[in-house]
mmCIF file of C-alpha atoms in Angstrom:
data_model
loop_
_atom_site.group_PDB
_atom_site.id
_atom_site.type_symbol
_atom_site.label_atom_id
_atom_site.label_comp_id
_atom_site.label_asym_id
_atom_site.label_seq_id
_atom_site.Cartn_x
_atom_site.Cartn_y
_atom_site.Cartn_z
ATOM 1 C CA MET A 568 -16.076 -7.296 65.408
ATOM 2 C CA MET A 569 -17.847 -6.390 62.195
ATOM 3 C CA PRO A 570 -18.104 -2.712 61.190
ATOM 4 C CA LEU A 571 -21.651 -1.360 61.280
ATOM 5 C CA CYS A 572 -21.365 -0.171 57.688
ATOM 6 C CA LEU A 573 -21.354 -3.768 56.473
ATOM 7 C CA TRP A 574 -24.783 -4.247 58.027
ATOM 8 C CA MET A 575 -26.148 -1.030 56.603
ATOM 9 C CA ASN A 576 -25.223 -1.895 53.040
ATOM 10 C CA LYS A 577 -27.906 -4.318 51.866
ATOM 11 C CA THR A 578 -26.694 -4.338 48.277
ATOM 12 C CA MET A 579 -23.414 -6.084 48.960
ATOM 13 C CA THR A 580 -21.652 -8.501 46.645
ATOM 14 C CA THR A 581 -24.208 -10.449 44.651
ATOM 15 C CA GLY A 582 -23.837 -14.199 44.731
ATOM 16 C CA LEU A 583 -22.011 -14.405 48.065
ATOM 17 C CA LEU A 584 -24.674 -16.698 49.507
ATOM 18 C CA ASP A 585 -24.518 -18.935 46.454
ATOM 19 C CA LEU A 586 -20.729 -19.034 46.515
ATOM 20 C CA PHE A 587 -20.724 -20.229 50.119
ATOM 21 C CA LYS A 588 -23.788 -22.479 49.660
ATOM 22 C CA ALA A 589 -25.552 -20.491 52.341
ATOM 23 C CA ARG A 590 -28.991 -19.629 51.033
ATOM 24 C CA GLU A 591 -30.671 -22.182 53.277
ATOM 25 C CA GLY A 592 -30.067 -24.936 55.797
ATOM 26 C CA VAL A 593 -27.381 -25.211 58.463
ATOM 27 C CA VAL A 594 -23.977 -23.661 57.740
ATOM 28 C CA CYS A 595 -21.053 -24.152 60.134
ATOM 29 C CA PHE A 596 -17.827 -22.153 60.403
ATOM 30 C CA THR A 597 -14.574 -23.730 61.593
ATOM 31 C CA GLY A 598 -10.873 -22.918 61.684
ATOM 32 C CA ALA A 599 -9.431 -19.478 62.373
ATOM 33 C CA GLY A 600 -9.103 -16.059 60.799
ATOM 34 C CA GLY A 601 -12.622 -14.764 60.245
ATOM 35 C CA LYS A 602 -15.388 -17.105 61.428
ATOM 36 C CA LYS A 603 -17.536 -14.425 63.039
ATOM 37 C CA THR A 604 -16.881 -11.851 60.324
ATOM 38 C CA THR A 605 -17.957 -14.319 57.638
ATOM 39 C CA MET A 606 -20.904 -15.538 59.657
ATOM 40 C CA PHE A 607 -22.221 -12.037 60.304
ATOM 41 C CA ARG A 608 -21.572 -11.021 56.703
ATOM 42 C CA LEU A 609 -23.679 -13.871 55.327
ATOM 43 C CA ALA A 610 -26.458 -13.102 57.798
ATOM 44 C CA ALA A 611 -26.508 -9.494 56.597
ATOM 45 C CA GLU A 612 -26.632 -10.667 53.000
ATOM 46 C CA HIS A 613 -29.658 -12.910 53.542
ATOM 47 C CA GLY A 614 -33.174 -11.569 53.174
ATOM 48 C CA GLY A 615 -35.007 -14.251 55.126
ATOM 49 C CA ARG A 616 -35.142 -15.427 58.707
ATOM 50 C CA VAL A 617 -31.646 -16.158 60.002
ATOM 51 C CA GLY A 618 -30.370 -17.693 63.226
ATOM 52 C CA LEU A 619 -26.878 -17.009 64.604
ATOM 53 C CA THR A 620 -25.519 -19.325 67.266
ATOM 54 C CA THR A 621 -22.580 -21.458 68.349
ATOM 55 C CA THR A 622 -21.744 -24.992 69.427
ATOM 56 C CA ALA A 623 -18.447 -23.803 70.910
ATOM 57 C CA HIS A 624 -17.861 -20.499 72.710
ATOM 58 C CA ILE A 625 -18.383 -17.102 71.163
ATOM 59 C CA GLU A 626 -17.512 -13.583 72.216
ATOM 60 C CA TYR A 627 -20.474 -11.484 73.280
ATOM 61 C CA PHE A 628 -22.531 -10.567 70.240
ATOM 62 C CA PRO A 629 -21.425 -7.123 68.955
ATOM 63 C CA ARG A 630 -23.498 -4.171 70.092
ATOM 64 C CA ASN A 631 -23.966 -3.075 66.492
ATOM 65 C CA LEU A 632 -25.281 -6.465 65.425
ATOM 66 C CA PRO A 633 -28.843 -5.843 64.136
ATOM 67 C CA ALA A 634 -30.357 -8.942 65.688
ATOM 68 C CA THR A 635 -32.659 -9.894 68.518
ATOM 69 C CA ARG A 636 -30.513 -11.569 71.174
ATOM 70 C CA TYR A 637 -31.317 -14.332 73.624
ATOM 71 C CA VAL A 638 -28.885 -15.783 76.162
ATOM 72 C CA ASP A 639 -30.412 -18.362 78.473
ATOM 73 C CA ALA A 640 -30.396 -22.005 79.470
ATOM 74 C CA GLU A 641 -31.114 -24.244 76.511
ATOM 75 C CA ALA A 642 -34.767 -25.062 77.311
ATOM 76 C CA ALA A 643 -35.645 -21.407 77.910
ATOM 77 C CA LEU A 644 -33.618 -20.422 74.861
ATOM 78 C CA LEU A 645 -35.577 -22.791 72.639
ATOM 79 C CA LYS A 646 -38.844 -21.405 73.985
ATOM 80 C CA ALA A 647 -37.746 -17.819 73.299
ATOM 81 C CA VAL A 648 -36.675 -18.618 69.741
ATOM 82 C CA ARG A 649 -39.884 -20.528 69.069
ATOM 83 C CA GLU A 650 -42.123 -17.755 70.369
ATOM 84 C CA ASP A 651 -40.305 -14.948 68.554
ATOM 85 C CA ARG A 652 -42.233 -14.630 65.316
ATOM 86 C CA GLU A 653 -41.232 -11.060 64.503
ATOM 87 C CA SER A 654 -37.429 -10.960 64.277
ATOM 88 C CA ASP A 655 -35.633 -11.443 60.977
ATOM 89 C CA VAL A 656 -32.268 -12.190 62.616
ATOM 90 C CA ILE A 657 -31.936 -13.906 65.994
ATOM 91 C CA ALA A 658 -28.617 -14.363 67.795
ATOM 92 C CA PHE A 659 -28.786 -16.892 70.610
ATOM 93 C CA ALA A 660 -26.453 -18.745 72.961
ATOM 94 C CA THR A 661 -26.252 -20.148 76.472
ATOM 95 C CA PRO A 662 -24.515 -18.517 79.454
ATOM 96 C CA SER A 663 -20.835 -19.129 80.124
ATOM 97 C CA GLN A 664 -18.619 -18.655 83.147
ATOM 98 C CA ARG A 665 -15.887 -17.397 80.811
ATOM 99 C CA ARG A 666 -15.680 -13.646 80.959
ATOM 100 C CA GLY A 667 -16.774 -11.935 77.758
ATOM 101 C CA ARG A 668 -18.088 -15.130 76.167
ATOM 102 C CA HIS A 669 -21.281 -17.043 75.640
ATOM 103 C CA ALA A 670 -21.427 -20.821 75.520
ATOM 104 C CA GLY A 671 -22.960 -22.908 72.781
ATOM 105 C CA ILE A 672 -26.056 -24.995 72.307
ATOM 106 C CA SER A 673 -25.720 -28.778 72.325
ATOM 107 C CA LEU A 674 -25.154 -30.644 69.080
ATOM 108 C CA ALA A 675 -28.254 -32.738 69.727
ATOM 109 C CA ALA A 676 -30.425 -29.616 69.877
ATOM 110 C CA VAL A 677 -29.319 -27.975 66.627
ATOM 111 C CA SER A 678 -31.987 -29.492 64.387
ATOM 112 C CA GLU A 679 -34.674 -28.640 66.953
ATOM 113 C CA PHE A 680 -33.569 -25.013 67.087
ATOM 114 C CA ARG A 681 -33.539 -24.928 63.277
ATOM 115 C CA ASP A 682 -37.080 -26.291 63.054
ATOM 116 C CA GLN A 683 -38.643 -24.571 66.053
ATOM 117 C CA GLY A 684 -37.079 -21.265 65.070
ATOM 118 C CA ARG A 685 -38.400 -21.573 61.507
ATOM 119 C CA PHE A 686 -35.041 -20.406 60.208
ATOM 120 C CA ASP A 687 -34.403 -20.225 56.494
ATOM 121 C CA LEU A 688 -30.702 -20.201 57.370
ATOM 122 C CA LEU A 689 -28.986 -21.208 60.606
ATOM 123 C CA LEU A 690 -25.354 -20.048 60.903
ATOM 124 C CA ILE A 691 -23.209 -21.743 63.555
ATOM 125 C CA LYS A 692 -19.765 -20.905 64.881
ATOM 126 C CA SER A 693 -18.496 -24.453 65.372
ATOM 127 C CA ASP A 694 -14.945 -23.873 66.505
ATOM 128 C CA GLY A 695 -12.764 -21.687 68.690
ATOM 129 C CA ALA A 696 -9.327 -20.300 67.905
ATOM 130 C CA ARG A 697 -8.687 -17.566 70.498
ATOM 131 C CA SER A 698 -8.319 -14.918 67.788
ATOM 132 C CA ARG A 699 -5.439 -16.720 66.088
ATOM 133 C CA LEU A 700 -4.889 -16.885 62.323
ATOM 134 C CA ILE A 701 -4.776 -20.648 61.872
ATOM 135 C CA LYS A 702 -5.556 -23.784 63.865
ATOM 136 C CA ALA A 703 -5.814 -27.542 63.711
ATOM 137 C CA PRO A 704 -8.541 -29.294 65.708
ATOM 138 C CA ASN A 705 -8.021 -31.159 68.934
ATOM 139 C CA ASP A 706 -9.495 -34.613 69.603
ATOM 140 C CA ASN A 707 -12.944 -33.256 70.529
ATOM 141 C CA GLU A 708 -13.085 -30.532 67.866
ATOM 142 C CA PRO A 709 -14.822 -29.138 65.947
ATOM 143 C CA PRO A 710 -18.374 -29.654 67.261
ATOM 144 C CA ILE A 711 -20.252 -29.875 63.956
ATOM 145 C CA PRO A 712 -23.830 -31.233 64.042
ATOM 146 C CA ASP A 713 -24.829 -34.179 61.849
ATOM 147 C CA CYS A 714 -27.491 -31.984 60.213
ATOM 148 C CA ALA A 715 -24.936 -29.509 58.820
ATOM 149 C CA ASP A 716 -25.516 -28.814 55.136
ATOM 150 C CA THR A 717 -22.363 -26.758 54.536
ATOM 151 C CA VAL A 718 -19.085 -26.356 56.423
ATOM 152 C CA ILE A 719 -16.807 -23.378 55.753
ATOM 153 C CA PRO A 720 -13.276 -24.051 57.074
ATOM 154 C CA ILE A 721 -11.332 -20.798 57.359
ATOM 155 C CA VAL A 722 -7.620 -19.986 57.411
ATOM 156 C CA SER A 723 -5.893 -16.606 57.217
ATOM 157 C CA ALA A 724 -3.454 -15.737 54.445
ATOM 158 C CA ARG A 725 -1.620 -13.630 57.029
ATOM 159 C CA ALA A 726 -0.327 -16.866 58.581
ATOM 160 C CA ILE A 727 1.666 -17.854 55.483
ATOM 161 C CA GLY A 728 5.367 -17.129 55.842
ATOM 162 C CA ARG A 729 5.310 -16.823 59.625
ATOM 163 C CA ARG A 730 7.344 -19.120 61.854
ATOM 164 C CA LEU A 731 5.108 -21.549 63.684
ATOM 165 C CA SER A 732 4.349 -20.476 67.240
ATOM 166 C CA GLY A 733 1.407 -19.973 69.527
ATOM 167 C CA LYS A 734 1.496 -16.245 68.824
ATOM 168 C CA PHE A 735 -0.520 -16.689 65.631
ATOM 169 C CA ALA A 736 -1.457 -20.393 65.621
ATOM 170 C CA HIS A 737 -3.972 -22.109 67.894
ATOM 171 C CA ARG A 738 -2.934 -25.641 68.829
ATOM 172 C CA PRO A 739 0.450 -25.473 67.045
ATOM 173 C CA ASP A 740 1.218 -28.963 68.327
ATOM 174 C CA ARG A 741 -1.706 -30.289 66.319
ATOM 175 C CA LEU A 742 -0.558 -28.342 63.265
ATOM 176 C CA THR A 743 2.753 -30.208 63.375
ATOM 177 C CA VAL A 744 0.891 -33.521 63.320
ATOM 178 C CA VAL A 745 -1.533 -32.567 60.557
ATOM 179 C CA THR A 746 0.772 -30.628 58.221
ATOM 180 C CA GLY A 747 4.296 -31.830 58.984
ATOM 181 C CA ILE A 748 5.531 -28.364 59.899
ATOM 182 C CA ARG A 749 7.931 -28.189 62.827
ATOM 183 C CA PRO A 750 7.960 -25.553 65.584
ATOM 184 C CA GLY A 751 9.847 -22.474 64.410
ATOM 185 C CA GLU A 752 9.592 -23.368 60.715
ATOM 186 C CA LYS A 753 7.953 -20.991 58.278
ATOM 187 C CA LEU A 754 4.408 -21.938 57.411
ATOM 188 C CA LEU A 755 4.345 -22.423 53.635
ATOM 189 C CA PRO A 756 1.455 -22.829 51.163
ATOM 190 C CA GLU A 757 2.070 -26.595 51.174
ATOM 191 C CA HIS A 758 1.472 -26.725 54.941
ATOM 192 C CA MET A 759 -1.747 -24.740 54.717
ATOM 193 C CA ALA A 760 -2.897 -26.866 51.762
ATOM 194 C CA ARG A 761 -2.376 -30.030 53.815
ATOM 195 C CA LEU A 762 -4.406 -28.534 56.635
ATOM 196 C CA LEU A 763 -7.302 -27.676 54.318
ATOM 197 C CA ALA A 764 -7.288 -31.144 52.734
ATOM 198 C CA ALA A 765 -6.624 -33.287 55.820
ATOM 199 C CA ALA A 766 -9.228 -35.611 57.275
ATOM 200 C CA ASP A 767 -7.868 -34.741 60.735
ATOM 201 C CA GLY A 768 -7.503 -31.066 59.811
ATOM 202 C CA SER A 769 -10.051 -28.767 58.180
ATOM 203 C CA LEU A 770 -12.184 -31.694 56.988
ATOM 204 C CA LYS A 771 -12.570 -33.206 60.438
ATOM 205 C CA ASN A 772 -16.167 -33.961 61.445
ATOM 206 C CA THR A 773 -17.560 -32.521 58.200
ATOM 207 C CA GLY A 774 -19.411 -35.778 57.475
ATOM 208 C CA ARG A 775 -21.513 -35.509 54.322
ATOM 209 C CA ALA A 776 -21.778 -31.725 54.391
ATOM 210 C CA ARG A 777 -20.618 -29.615 51.473
ATOM 211 C CA VAL A 778 -17.236 -28.059 52.168
ATOM 212 C CA VAL A 779 -16.317 -24.571 50.931
ATOM 213 C CA PRO A 780 -12.868 -23.545 52.229
ATOM 214 C CA LEU A 781 -12.129 -19.861 52.686
ATOM 215 C CA ILE A 782 -8.668 -18.306 52.712
ATOM 216 C CA ASN A 783 -9.393 -14.962 54.318
ATOM 217 C CA MET A 784 -7.356 -11.767 54.806
ATOM 218 C CA VAL A 785 -5.903 -11.850 51.295
ATOM 219 C CA ASP A 786 -4.800 -8.261 51.755
ATOM 220 C CA ASP A 787 -2.314 -7.670 48.929
ATOM 221 C CA ASP A 788 -0.815 -9.137 45.764
ATOM 222 C CA ASN A 789 1.806 -11.139 47.621
ATOM 223 C CA ARG A 790 -0.746 -12.780 49.902
ATOM 224 C CA GLU A 791 -2.996 -13.389 46.909
ATOM 225 C CA ALA A 792 -0.211 -15.299 45.122
ATOM 226 C CA LEU A 793 0.489 -17.383 48.233
ATOM 227 C CA ALA A 794 -3.216 -18.036 48.818
ATOM 228 C CA ARG A 795 -3.687 -19.091 45.203
ATOM 229 C CA GLU A 796 -0.773 -21.514 45.488
ATOM 230 C CA THR A 797 -2.297 -22.897 48.683
ATOM 231 C CA ALA A 798 -5.683 -23.399 47.054
ATOM 232 C CA GLU A 799 -4.260 -25.068 43.957
ATOM 233 C CA GLN A 800 -2.267 -27.516 46.071
ATOM 234 C CA ALA A 801 -5.221 -28.269 48.358
ATOM 235 C CA LEU A 802 -7.409 -29.134 45.383
ATOM 236 C CA THR A 803 -4.901 -31.779 44.294
ATOM 237 C CA LEU A 804 -4.966 -33.423 47.719
ATOM 238 C CA THR A 805 -8.687 -34.078 48.147
ATOM 239 C CA ASP A 806 -11.953 -34.394 46.248
ATOM 240 C CA ARG A 807 -14.068 -33.185 49.196
ATOM 241 C CA PHE A 808 -14.356 -29.692 47.702
ATOM 242 C CA ASP A 809 -14.224 -28.332 44.168
ATOM 243 C CA TYR A 810 -13.084 -24.774 44.788
ATOM 244 C CA VAL A 811 -11.493 -22.505 47.383
ATOM 245 C CA VAL A 812 -12.589 -18.917 47.999
ATOM 246 C CA LEU A 813 -9.944 -16.206 48.427
ATOM 247 C CA ALA A 814 -11.355 -13.149 50.155
ATOM 248 C CA ARG A 815 -11.142 -10.126 52.392
ATOM 249 C CA MET A 816 -14.403 -10.597 54.245
ATOM 250 C CA ARG A 817 -14.388 -7.148 55.849
ATOM 251 C CA ASP A 818 -14.293 -5.384 52.464
ATOM 252 C CA ASP A 819 -17.373 -4.097 50.673
ATOM 253 C CA ASP A 820 -16.414 -6.302 47.720
ATOM 254 C CA PRO A 821 -14.927 -9.246 49.613
ATOM 255 C CA VAL A 822 -14.164 -11.932 47.009
ATOM 256 C CA VAL A 823 -10.618 -11.713 45.655
ATOM 257 C CA ASP A 824 -10.742 -14.888 43.554
ATOM 258 C CA VAL A 825 -12.211 -18.367 43.393
ATOM 259 C CA ILE A 826 -9.788 -21.172 42.609
ATOM 260 C CA TYR A 827 -11.464 -24.149 40.935
ATOM 261 C CA ARG A 828 -10.163 -27.650 40.401
#
């Protein structure tokens, strides 16, 4: 959950929206280790009309989130978003039987919500990770719409150096397939780099969207060195992105470094 102070400070880091290619269009967040924090941070940074939603599941919107909220069946939800002409930020989702969670809108409806809601920016949580630090997608993940302009795959620097298990990794079995790591082995920068660069990893279902990977939770010098090594290796493995952002997205000044090709 994002601290209220981050929403109150409207003069946060300049250029964050440009760095993440999030000034306009549809931006999707995948992976693990800070999707909601990053999503809410970019919404707070934007000065226009912003939509916040999901195509997966999402925890109940935080009480301190300064947004108008709608949770309803998709047809009624679309009507509510269309008729709301006053709100700057609208958070919307469909009901879920899962306790403490909302369900997502359908992929087919994303462009209609974008247009009918007259959003300058539509931010979408397009993955679930059960609060883990790293994940690899299953066969039907992540649900990214064809109209996505930017995809931000996220991993946590806190995962590097830990022995692979379900305690910190979501779908560890898929991580073994995508990265080559074995259960119980330490997750190294080379494993995380493979995940970020893999067509069946962080690049899955990104289509023609811009990709801006984020290594989050770079909390100290040691994690910064490991994250930098990860980013440098990832950039040698793919040409789908030109830089990787290293950050602490809960900080007032979140960007630690940007590693370019």
